[in-house]
Coordinates of C-alpha atoms in Angstrom, one line a residue:
X144 CA 118.4 15.3 30.8
X145 CA 120.3 12.9 33.1
X146 CA 123.4 14.0 35.0
X147 CA 125.4 11.2 33.4
X148 CA 124.5 12.4 29.9
X149 CA 125.6 15.9 30.7
X150 CA 129.0 14.7 32.1
X151 CA 129.6 12.7 28.9
X152 CA 129.6 15.8 26.7
X153 CA 133.1 16.8 25.5
X154 CA 133.2 20.1 27.4
X155 CA 132.3 18.4 30.7
X156 CA 134.8 15.5 30.6
X157 CA 137.3 17.3 32.9
X158 CA 134.9 16.9 35.8
X159 CA 135.4 14.0 38.3
X160 CA 132.8 12.1 40.3
X161 CA 134.3 11.5 43.7
X162 CA 131.2 10.0 45.4
X163 CA 127.6 8.8 44.7
X164 CA 128.3 7.3 41.3
X165 CA 125.1 5.3 41.5
X166 CA 123.1 8.5 41.4
X167 CA 124.3 9.7 38.0
X168 CA 120.9 8.8 36.5
X169 CA 119.3 11.7 38.4
X170 CA 117.6 14.3 36.3
X171 CA 119.2 17.7 35.9
X172 CA 117.3 20.7 34.5
X173 CA 118.8 23.8 36.3
X174 CA 122.0 25.0 37.9
X175 CA 122.4 26.9 41.1
X176 CA 125.2 28.4 43.1
X177 CA 125.8 28.2 46.9
X178 CA 126.1 31.8 48.0
X179 CA 124.6 31.7 51.5
X180 CA 124.6 29.3 54.5
X181 CA 120.8 28.9 54.4
X182 CA 120.8 27.4 50.9
X183 CA 118.9 24.4 52.2
X184 CA 115.8 26.5 52.4
X185 CA 115.8 27.2 48.7
X186 CA 116.5 23.8 47.2
X187 CA 114.6 22.5 44.1
X188 CA 114.1 19.1 42.5
X189 CA 116.5 18.3 39.6
X190 CA 118.8 21.2 40.6
X191 CA 122.6 20.9 40.5
X192 CA 124.4 23.1 43.0
X193 CA 128.0 24.4 42.5
X194 CA 130.2 26.0 45.1
X195 CA 133.8 27.2 45.2
X196 CA 134.0 25.5 48.5
X197 CA 134.2 28.6 50.7
X198 CA 130.9 28.0 52.6
X199 CA 132.2 24.5 53.5
X200 CA 135.8 25.6 54.3
X201 CA 134.7 28.3 56.8
X202 CA 132.3 25.8 58.4
X203 CA 129.2 28.1 57.8
X204 CA 127.7 25.2 55.9
X205 CA 127.7 21.7 57.3
X206 CA 128.3 19.4 54.2
X207 CA 126.6 16.4 55.9
X208 CA 123.5 18.4 56.6
X209 CA 123.6 19.9 53.1
X210 CA 123.8 16.5 51.3
X211 CA 120.9 15.1 53.4
X212 CA 118.8 18.2 52.6
X213 CA 119.7 18.1 48.8
X214 CA 118.9 14.4 48.7
X215 CA 115.6 14.9 50.4
X216 CA 114.7 17.6 47.9
X217 CA 115.7 15.2 45.0
X218 CA 118.5 17.5 43.8
X219 CA 120.7 16.3 40.9
X220 CA 124.0 16.6 42.7
X221 CA 126.7 18.9 44.3
X222 CA 129.7 20.4 42.4
X223 CA 132.8 21.7 44.3
X224 CA 135.5 23.7 42.5
X225 CA 138.8 21.8 42.4
X226 CA 141.5 22.9 44.9
X227 CA 139.9 26.4 45.6
X228 CA 139.0 26.3 49.3
X229 CA 138.6 22.6 49.8
X230 CA 141.4 20.2 49.1
X231 CA 139.4 17.1 50.2
X232 CA 136.1 16.3 51.8
X233 CA 135.8 14.3 55.0
X234 CA 135.4 10.5 54.5
X235 CA 132.1 10.6 56.4
X236 CA 130.7 13.0 53.7
X237 CA 131.9 10.8 50.9
X238 CA 130.4 7.7 52.6
X239 CA 127.1 9.4 53.1
X240 CA 127.0 10.4 49.4
X241 CA 127.7 6.8 48.3
X242 CA 125.0 5.5 50.7
X243 CA 122.4 8.0 49.3
X244 CA 123.6 7.6 45.7
X245 CA 124.0 11.3 45.7
X246 CA 126.7 12.5 43.2
X247 CA 129.5 14.8 44.4
X248 CA 131.5 16.2 41.5
X249 CA 134.7 18.1 41.3
X250 CA 134.5 21.0 38.8
X251 CA 137.5 22.5 36.9
X252 CA 139.7 24.6 39.1
X253 CA 141.1 26.6 36.2
X254 CA 137.8 28.3 35.3
X255 CA 135.4 30.6 37.1
X256 CA 132.4 29.0 38.7
X257 CA 130.2 31.3 36.7
X258 CA 131.8 30.0 33.5
X259 CA 131.2 26.4 34.6
X260 CA 127.6 27.2 35.3
X261 CA 127.3 28.9 31.9
X262 CA 128.6 25.8 30.1
X263 CA 126.3 23.5 32.0
X264 CA 123.3 25.6 31.4
X265 CA 124.1 25.8 27.7
X266 CA 124.2 22.0 27.5
X267 CA 120.9 21.7 29.4
X268 CA 119.3 24.3 27.2
X269 CA 120.4 22.6 24.0
X270 CA 119.2 19.3 25.3
X271 CA 115.8 20.8 26.2
X272 CA 115.6 22.4 22.7
X273 CA 116.4 19.1 21.0
X274 CA 113.9 17.4 23.3
X275 CA 111.2 19.8 22.4
X276 CA 112.0 19.5 18.7
X277 CA 111.8 15.7 19.0
X278 CA 108.4 15.9 20.7
X279 CA 107.0 18.3 18.1
X280 CA 108.3 16.1 15.3
X281 CA 106.8 12.9 16.9
X282 CA 103.5 14.6 17.4
X283 CA 103.4 15.7 13.7
X284 CA 104.3 12.3 12.4
X285 CA 101.6 10.6 14.5
X286 CA 99.0 13.3 13.5
X287 CA 99.8 12.7 9.8
X288 CA 99.6 9.0 10.3
X289 CA 96.1 9.2 11.9
X290 CA 94.8 10.9 8.8
X291 CA 95.5 7.7 6.8
X292 CA 93.2 5.7 9.2
X293 CA 95.9 3.1 9.9
X294 CA 95.6 -0.2 11.7
X295 CA 96.5 -0.6 15.4
X296 CA 99.7 -2.4 14.5
X297 CA 100.9 0.4 12.2
X298 CA 100.3 3.0 14.9
X299 CA 102.0 1.0 17.5
X300 CA 105.1 0.3 15.3
X301 CA 105.5 4.0 14.7
X302 CA 105.1 4.8 18.4
X303 CA 107.7 2.1 19.2
X304 CA 110.1 3.6 16.6
X305 CA 109.7 7.1 18.0
X306 CA 110.0 6.1 21.7
X307 CA 112.6 3.4 21.1
X308 CA 110.6 1.0 23.4
X309 CA 108.2 -1.8 22.6
X310 CA 104.5 -0.7 22.9
X311 CA 101.4 -2.9 23.2
X312 CA 97.6 -2.2 23.3
X313 CA 95.1 -3.9 25.6
X314 CA 91.3 -3.9 25.6
X315 CA 89.2 -3.3 28.7
X316 CA 89.7 -6.9 29.7
X317 CA 93.5 -6.8 29.8
X318 CA 93.8 -8.8 26.6
X319 CA 96.7 -7.7 24.4
X320 CA 95.0 -7.0 21.1
X321 CA 97.9 -5.5 19.2
X322 CA 101.6 -4.8 19.7
X323 CA 104.6 -3.3 18.0
X324 CA 107.0 -5.8 16.2
X325 CA 109.6 -5.1 18.9
X326 CA 107.5 -6.7 21.6
X327 CA 109.9 -9.4 23.0
X328 CA 107.1 -11.8 24.0
X329 CA 104.0 -13.2 22.4
X330 CA 100.6 -11.4 22.9
X331 CA 99.0 -14.7 24.1
X332 CA 101.6 -15.3 26.9
X333 CA 101.5 -11.6 27.9
X334 CA 97.7 -11.7 28.1
X335 CA 97.8 -14.8 30.2
X336 CA 100.3 -13.2 32.6
X337 CA 98.4 -9.9 32.9
X338 CA 95.0 -11.4 33.4
X339 CA 95.9 -14.4 35.6
X340 CA 99.1 -13.6 37.5
X341 CA 99.2 -9.9 38.3
X342 CA 96.0 -9.7 40.5
X343 CA 95.4 -6.2 39.0
X344 CA 91.8 -5.1 39.2
X345 CA 91.8 -3.9 35.6
X346 CA 88.1 -2.9 35.7
X347 CA 88.9 -0.3 38.4
X348 CA 92.4 0.6 37.1
X349 CA 92.4 4.3 36.5
X350 CA 96.1 5.3 36.9
X351 CA 99.5 4.1 35.8
X352 CA 100.9 0.9 37.2
X353 CA 104.1 -1.0 36.8
X354 CA 104.7 -4.8 36.9
X355 CA 107.7 -7.0 36.2
X356 CA 107.5 -9.9 33.7
X357 CA 110.5 -12.0 32.7
X358 CA 112.9 -9.3 33.7
X359 CA 110.9 -6.8 31.7
X360 CA 109.4 -3.7 33.3
X361 CA 105.9 -3.1 32.0
X362 CA 104.4 0.3 32.5
X363 CA 100.6 0.2 31.9
X364 CA 98.4 3.3 31.6
X365 CA 94.7 3.6 30.9
X366 CA 93.7 5.4 27.8
X367 CA 90.9 8.0 27.7
X368 CA 87.6 6.6 26.7
X369 CA 84.1 8.0 26.2
X370 CA 82.9 5.1 28.4
X371 CA 84.9 4.3 31.5
X372 CA 83.5 0.8 31.5
X373 CA 85.1 0.3 28.1
X374 CA 88.5 1.9 28.5
X375 CA 91.6 0.4 26.9
X376 CA 95.2 0.3 28.2
X377 CA 98.6 0.9 26.6
X378 CA 101.8 -0.8 27.9
X379 CA 105.4 0.2 27.5
X380 CA 108.3 -2.2 27.9
X381 CA 111.3 -1.0 30.0
X382 CA 110.2 2.6 29.9
X383 CA 112.7 5.0 31.6
X384 CA 110.3 6.7 34.0
X385 CA 113.0 9.3 35.0
X386 CA 113.7 10.4 31.4
X387 CA 111.8 13.6 30.7
X388 CA 111.9 13.1 27.0
X389 CA 110.4 9.6 27.3
X390 CA 107.7 11.0 29.6
X391 CA 106.7 13.6 27.1
X392 CA 106.8 11.2 24.2
X393 CA 104.7 8.8 26.2
X394 CA 102.1 11.5 26.7
X395 CA 102.0 12.2 22.9
X396 CA 101.6 8.5 22.3
X397 CA 98.8 8.2 24.9
X398 CA 97.0 11.1 23.3
X399 CA 97.3 9.5 19.9
X400 CA 96.1 6.1 21.1
X401 CA 93.3 7.6 23.1
X402 CA 92.0 9.2 19.9
X403 CA 92.3 5.9 18.1
X404 CA 90.4 4.2 20.9
X405 CA 87.6 6.8 20.9
X406 CA 87.2 6.2 17.2
X407 CA 86.9 2.5 17.9
X408 CA 84.3 3.3 20.6
X409 CA 82.2 5.2 18.0
X410 CA 82.5 2.4 15.5
X411 CA 81.4 -0.1 18.1
X412 CA 78.5 2.0 19.2
X413 CA 77.4 2.3 15.5
X414 CA 77.7 -1.5 15.1
X415 CA 75.6 -2.0 18.2
X416 CA 72.9 0.3 16.9
X417 CA 72.8 -1.6 13.6
X418 CA 72.6 -4.9 15.4
X419 CA 69.7 -3.5 17.5
X420 CA 67.9 -2.5 14.3
X421 CA 68.3 -5.9 12.8
X422 CA 66.9 -7.8 15.8
X423 CA 64.0 -5.3 16.1
X424 CA 63.1 -6.0 12.5
X425 CA 63.3 -9.7 13.2
X426 CA 61.0 -9.3 16.2
X427 CA 58.5 -7.2 14.2
X428 CA 58.5 -9.7 11.4
X429 CA 59.9 -7.1 9.0
X430 CA 62.5 -9.6 7.6
X431 CA 61.8 -12.9 6.0
X432 CA 63.0 -16.0 7.7
X433 CA 65.3 -16.8 4.8
X434 CA 67.0 -13.4 5.1
X435 CA 67.2 -13.8 8.9
X436 CA 69.0 -17.1 8.5
X437 CA 71.3 -15.6 5.8
X438 CA 72.2 -12.7 8.0
X439 CA 72.8 -15.0 11.0
X440 CA 75.2 -17.1 9.0
X441 CA 77.1 -14.0 7.9
X442 CA 77.5 -13.2 11.6
X443 CA 78.8 -16.7 12.3
X444 CA 75.6 -17.7 14.1
X445 CA 74.0 -21.1 13.3
X446 CA 70.4 -20.3 12.3
X447 CA 69.1 -23.4 14.2
X448 CA 70.7 -22.2 17.5
X449 CA 68.0 -21.7 20.2
X450 CA 68.0 -18.8 22.6
X451 CA 66.2 -17.6 25.7
X452 CA 65.3 -13.9 25.7
X453 CA 65.9 -11.6 28.7
X454 CA 64.9 -8.0 29.1
X455 CA 66.9 -5.8 31.4
X456 CA 65.6 -2.5 32.9
X457 CA 66.7 0.1 35.5
X458 CA 64.0 1.5 37.7
X459 CA 64.6 4.5 39.8
X460 CA 62.7 6.4 42.5
X461 CA 64.0 9.9 41.8
X462 CA 63.0 10.4 38.2
X463 CA 60.3 9.1 35.9
X464 CA 62.4 9.2 32.7
X465 CA 65.8 7.5 32.9
X466 CA 68.9 9.5 31.8
X467 CA 70.8 8.5 28.7
X468 CA 73.9 8.3 31.0
X469 CA 72.3 5.7 33.2
X470 CA 71.1 3.7 30.2
X471 CA 74.6 3.8 28.6
X472 CA 76.2 2.8 31.9
X473 CA 74.1 -0.3 32.2
X474 CA 74.6 -1.1 28.5
X475 CA 78.4 -0.7 28.7
X476 CA 78.6 -2.7 32.0
X477 CA 76.5 -5.5 30.4
X478 CA 78.6 -5.6 27.2
X479 CA 81.8 -5.6 29.3
X480 CA 80.5 -8.5 31.4
X481 CA 79.5 -10.6 28.4
X482 CA 82.9 -10.0 26.8
X483 CA 84.9 -10.6 30.0
X484 CA 83.5 -14.1 30.5
X485 CA 83.1 -14.8 26.8
X486 CA 79.4 -15.7 27.3
X487 CA 77.4 -16.8 24.3
X488 CA 75.0 -13.9 24.6
X489 CA 73.8 -11.3 22.1
X490 CA 72.7 -7.9 23.3
X491 CA 70.7 -5.1 21.7
X492 CA 68.7 -2.2 22.9
X493 CA 64.9 -1.6 22.7
X494 CA 63.8 1.9 23.9
X495 CA 64.9 2.0 27.6
X496 CA 65.5 -1.7 27.8
X497 CA 68.4 -3.9 27.0
X498 CA 67.5 -7.2 25.4
X499 CA 69.7 -10.2 25.8
X500 CA 69.6 -13.4 23.7
X501 CA 71.1 -16.2 25.7
X502 CA 72.3 -19.3 23.9
X503 CA 70.7 -22.5 25.1
X504 CA 74.2 -23.8 26.1
X505 CA 74.3 -21.0 28.7
X506 CA 72.4 -21.4 32.0
X507 CA 70.2 -18.3 31.8
X508 CA 69.5 -18.1 35.5
X509 CA 73.1 -18.4 36.5
X510 CA 74.2 -15.8 33.9
X511 CA 71.6 -13.3 34.8
X512 CA 72.2 -13.7 38.5
X513 CA 75.9 -13.0 38.0
X514 CA 75.1 -10.1 35.8
X515 CA 72.8 -8.4 38.3
X516 CA 75.4 -9.0 41.1
X517 CA 78.0 -7.3 39.0
X518 CA 76.0 -4.3 37.9
X519 CA 73.8 -3.5 40.9
X520 CA 76.6 -2.4 43.3
X521 CA 77.8 0.1 40.6
X522 CA 74.5 1.9 40.4
X523 CA 73.1 4.6 42.8
X524 CA 71.2 3.3 45.8
X525 CA 68.0 4.6 44.3
X526 CA 68.4 2.7 41.1
X527 CA 67.3 -1.0 40.8
X528 CA 68.2 -3.4 38.1
X529 CA 65.4 -5.8 37.2
X530 CA 65.3 -8.7 34.7
X531 CA 62.7 -10.8 33.1
X532 CA 63.4 -13.8 30.9
X533 CA 61.5 -16.2 28.7
X534 CA 60.5 -19.8 29.6
X535 CA 60.8 -20.8 26.0
X536 CA 64.0 -21.5 24.2
X537 CA 63.5 -21.0 20.5
X538 CA 65.4 -20.1 17.3
X539 CA 65.8 -16.4 16.5
X540 CA 63.1 -16.6 13.9
X541 CA 60.7 -17.0 16.9
X542 CA 62.2 -13.9 18.7
X543 CA 58.8 -12.2 19.0
X544 CA 57.5 -15.1 21.1
X545 CA 60.5 -15.3 23.5
X546 CA 60.6 -11.5 23.8
X547 CA 56.9 -11.3 24.8
X548 CA 57.5 -13.9 27.5
X549 CA 60.5 -11.9 28.8
X550 CA 58.6 -8.6 28.7
X551 CA 55.7 -10.1 30.7
X552 CA 58.2 -11.6 33.2
X553 CA 59.9 -8.2 33.5
X554 CA 56.6 -6.6 34.4
X555 CA 56.3 -9.0 37.3
X556 CA 59.8 -8.1 38.5
X557 CA 58.7 -4.5 39.1
X558 CA 56.6 -5.6 42.0
X559 CA 58.7 -8.4 43.2
X560 CA 61.4 -8.5 45.9
X561 CA 63.5 -10.6 43.5
X562 CA 65.3 -8.8 40.7
X563 CA 65.0 -11.7 38.3
X564 CA 61.8 -13.3 37.1
X565 CA 61.2 -16.1 34.6
X566 CA 58.1 -16.2 32.5
X567 CA 55.6 -18.8 33.9
X568 CA 53.3 -20.3 31.2
X569 CA 49.7 -19.9 32.1
X570 CA 47.7 -23.1 32.4
X571 CA 44.0 -23.6 31.7
X572 CA 42.9 -22.7 35.3
X573 CA 45.0 -19.6 35.3
X574 CA 43.6 -18.5 31.9
X575 CA 40.1 -19.1 33.1
X576 CA 40.7 -17.0 36.2
X577 CA 41.7 -14.1 34.0
X578 CA 38.1 -14.0 32.5
X579 CA 36.1 -11.1 34.1
X580 CA 33.7 -12.5 36.7
X581 CA 30.6 -10.9 35.1
X582 CA 31.4 -12.4 31.6
X583 CA 32.1 -15.8 33.1
X584 CA 28.9 -15.8 35.0
X585 CA 26.9 -14.8 31.9
X586 CA 28.5 -17.6 29.8
X587 CA 27.8 -20.2 32.5
X588 CA 24.2 -19.2 32.8
X589 CA 23.7 -19.2 29.0
X590 CA 25.3 -22.7 28.5
X591 CA 24.2 -24.5 31.7
X592 CA 21.0 -22.7 32.4
X593 CA 18.9 -25.6 31.0
X594 CA 20.0 -27.7 34.0
X595 CA 18.2 -25.5 36.5
X596 CA 14.5 -26.1 35.7
X597 CA 12.5 -29.0 37.0
X598 CA 15.2 -30.7 39.2
X599 CA 16.4 -30.2 42.7
X600 CA 19.7 -28.4 43.6
X601 CA 21.2 -31.7 44.7
X602 CA 20.5 -33.2 41.4
X603 CA 21.9 -30.2 39.6
X604 CA 25.1 -30.6 41.6
X605 CA 25.3 -34.3 40.8
X606 CA 24.9 -33.6 37.0
X607 CA 27.6 -30.8 37.1
X608 CA 30.1 -32.9 39.1
X609 CA 29.6 -35.8 36.7
X610 CA 30.2 -33.4 33.7
X611 CA 33.3 -32.1 35.3
X612 CA 34.6 -35.6 35.9
X613 CA 33.7 -36.6 32.4
X614 CA 35.9 -33.9 30.9
X615 CA 38.6 -34.2 33.5
X616 CA 39.1 -37.9 32.8
X617 CA 39.0 -37.5 29.0
X618 CA 35.5 -39.1 28.6
X619 CA 36.6 -42.3 30.4
X620 CA 33.3 -43.5 31.9
X621 CA 35.0 -46.0 34.2
X622 CA 37.4 -43.4 35.6
X623 CA 34.5 -41.0 36.3
X624 CA 32.5 -43.7 38.1
X625 CA 35.4 -44.7 40.2
X626 CA 36.1 -41.1 41.2
X627 CA 32.4 -40.4 42.1
X628 CA 32.0 -43.9 43.7
X629 CA 28.9 -44.7 41.6
X630 CA 28.1 -47.3 39.0
X631 CA 29.2 -46.6 35.4
X632 CA 25.5 -46.9 34.3
X633 CA 24.7 -44.0 36.6
X634 CA 27.3 -41.9 34.8
X635 CA 25.8 -42.8 31.4
X636 CA 22.3 -42.0 32.7
X637 CA 23.4 -38.6 34.0
X638 CA 25.2 -37.7 30.8
X639 CA 22.1 -38.6 28.7
X640 CA 20.0 -36.5 31.0
X641 CA 22.4 -33.5 30.5
X642 CA 22.2 -34.0 26.7
X643 CA 18.4 -34.0 26.9
X644 CA 18.0 -31.0 29.2
X645 CA 20.6 -28.9 27.3
X646 CA 19.5 -30.1 23.8
X647 CA 23.1 -31.0 22.7
X648 CA 25.2 -33.9 21.6
X649 CA 28.3 -34.7 23.6
X650 CA 29.7 -36.5 20.5
X651 CA 29.7 -33.2 18.6
X652 CA 33.3 -31.7 19.2
X653 CA 32.2 -28.1 19.0
X654 CA 29.2 -28.5 21.4
X655 CA 31.4 -30.6 23.8
X656 CA 34.1 -27.9 23.8
X657 CA 31.6 -25.2 24.6
X658 CA 30.1 -27.3 27.4
X659 CA 33.6 -28.1 28.8
X660 CA 34.5 -24.4 29.0
X661 CA 31.2 -23.6 30.8
X662 CA 31.8 -26.5 33.3
X663 CA 35.4 -25.3 33.9
X664 CA 34.1 -21.8 34.6
X665 CA 31.4 -23.1 36.9
X666 CA 34.0 -25.2 38.8
X667 CA 36.3 -22.2 39.2
X668 CA 33.4 -20.2 40.6
X669 CA 32.8 -23.0 43.2
X670 CA 36.4 -22.8 44.2
X671 CA 36.2 -19.1 44.6
X672 CA 33.1 -19.4 46.8

């Protein structure tokens, strides 16, 4: 209890404060008596010392040194029996007590010091008993309330009623999500102040902090959370930090709200798993397009919205199988990042990967670069975050296509110095280069083998170059002639000779397509040579 509260009880009203009145808010929890000159060696915080004045009167105890020592030890105050051995204290002593806000009190002269001590201890003991009863009562009320699965507002209102101070709850982004009715400001204005004007690094806030807002003292404390990246915070308005009852009630409230927050964590994790299951079914084609569109509308997502797909993975040198802790860390960091910047991004998990669906309104490259820059420094040095994302931007009904592109890009990121890779569509030349050399050679010989017999190597080359130009310039004879610097009749002659030697008709689409593929493979072989 506070010293002032003790002095206001009826049996203590005969005491007089002669100095240090500003210090009457000091806590007092035990009483001691000055019986020896070396009392300064045995001082304790929140202790009130009483003397009959004899140690001061016979100069065995220097009152100035004693007050300095008691103040340094954070003692509650000093009591001197009225007109026993000391009629008055030197002015220097009184001035020092006023300067230090250290209370000096005159105790009744008509009762034994031991009787005064007994009365004071009785008041303190009763206060502590009442305090304990209040804490137990509050704990029971909140425990019974939690069994009813109440809303945040209901819990906060009850906490505010028990503590007699306004209480508010913030998410991991310092946004005030709920508050007791006694909160003297709006949640929106308080959120704006906390996020934009305090300069508090709330992502790394792990201990109590105090800020002032519109003459209000806000005490903010992190709540326990299963995931440190997703911790919440509770704030108290004008909390009396020196009041032991308030401190214990605060701890009861913190425990209660931590339990509520942990339950929210579990519900969020369950919702995330359900969301992952839905998008995996979409990807596998296990849900009809109509049901996909209906579900998206229920989730306030316009079915026609187009997304790019990104896959996020952690690679590590020291273990082949990633730990669940590491995967959860990356997942929680990613979800925190998305929510912090209110990005139009959907996340779900697939085995040891995190899949992100990035709205076409969001610049995917910029978002993913910022995400990697945010997460990578928080991982061990041996861990590396890599990302692959799709080139295509398609509705979610085409998720399989964008995911496959992202997965292929992710595979390239493993061997790249850059953590982020976009899928690069393969063009005809690249696709041709992927055909095994022996198969390509066999196909070319089978289709173009008829050009070998009966003509020179130079004529073979002329025929093949003419064929390549014919297909390259979309069968435009004039373009081919101009490119080869020959007469257009020469082009026609060579094409007729190809048809005769290969026994095919270039006007037949299927035969022309086969011949074009063989010529492209032949041309690729020439480039490789």
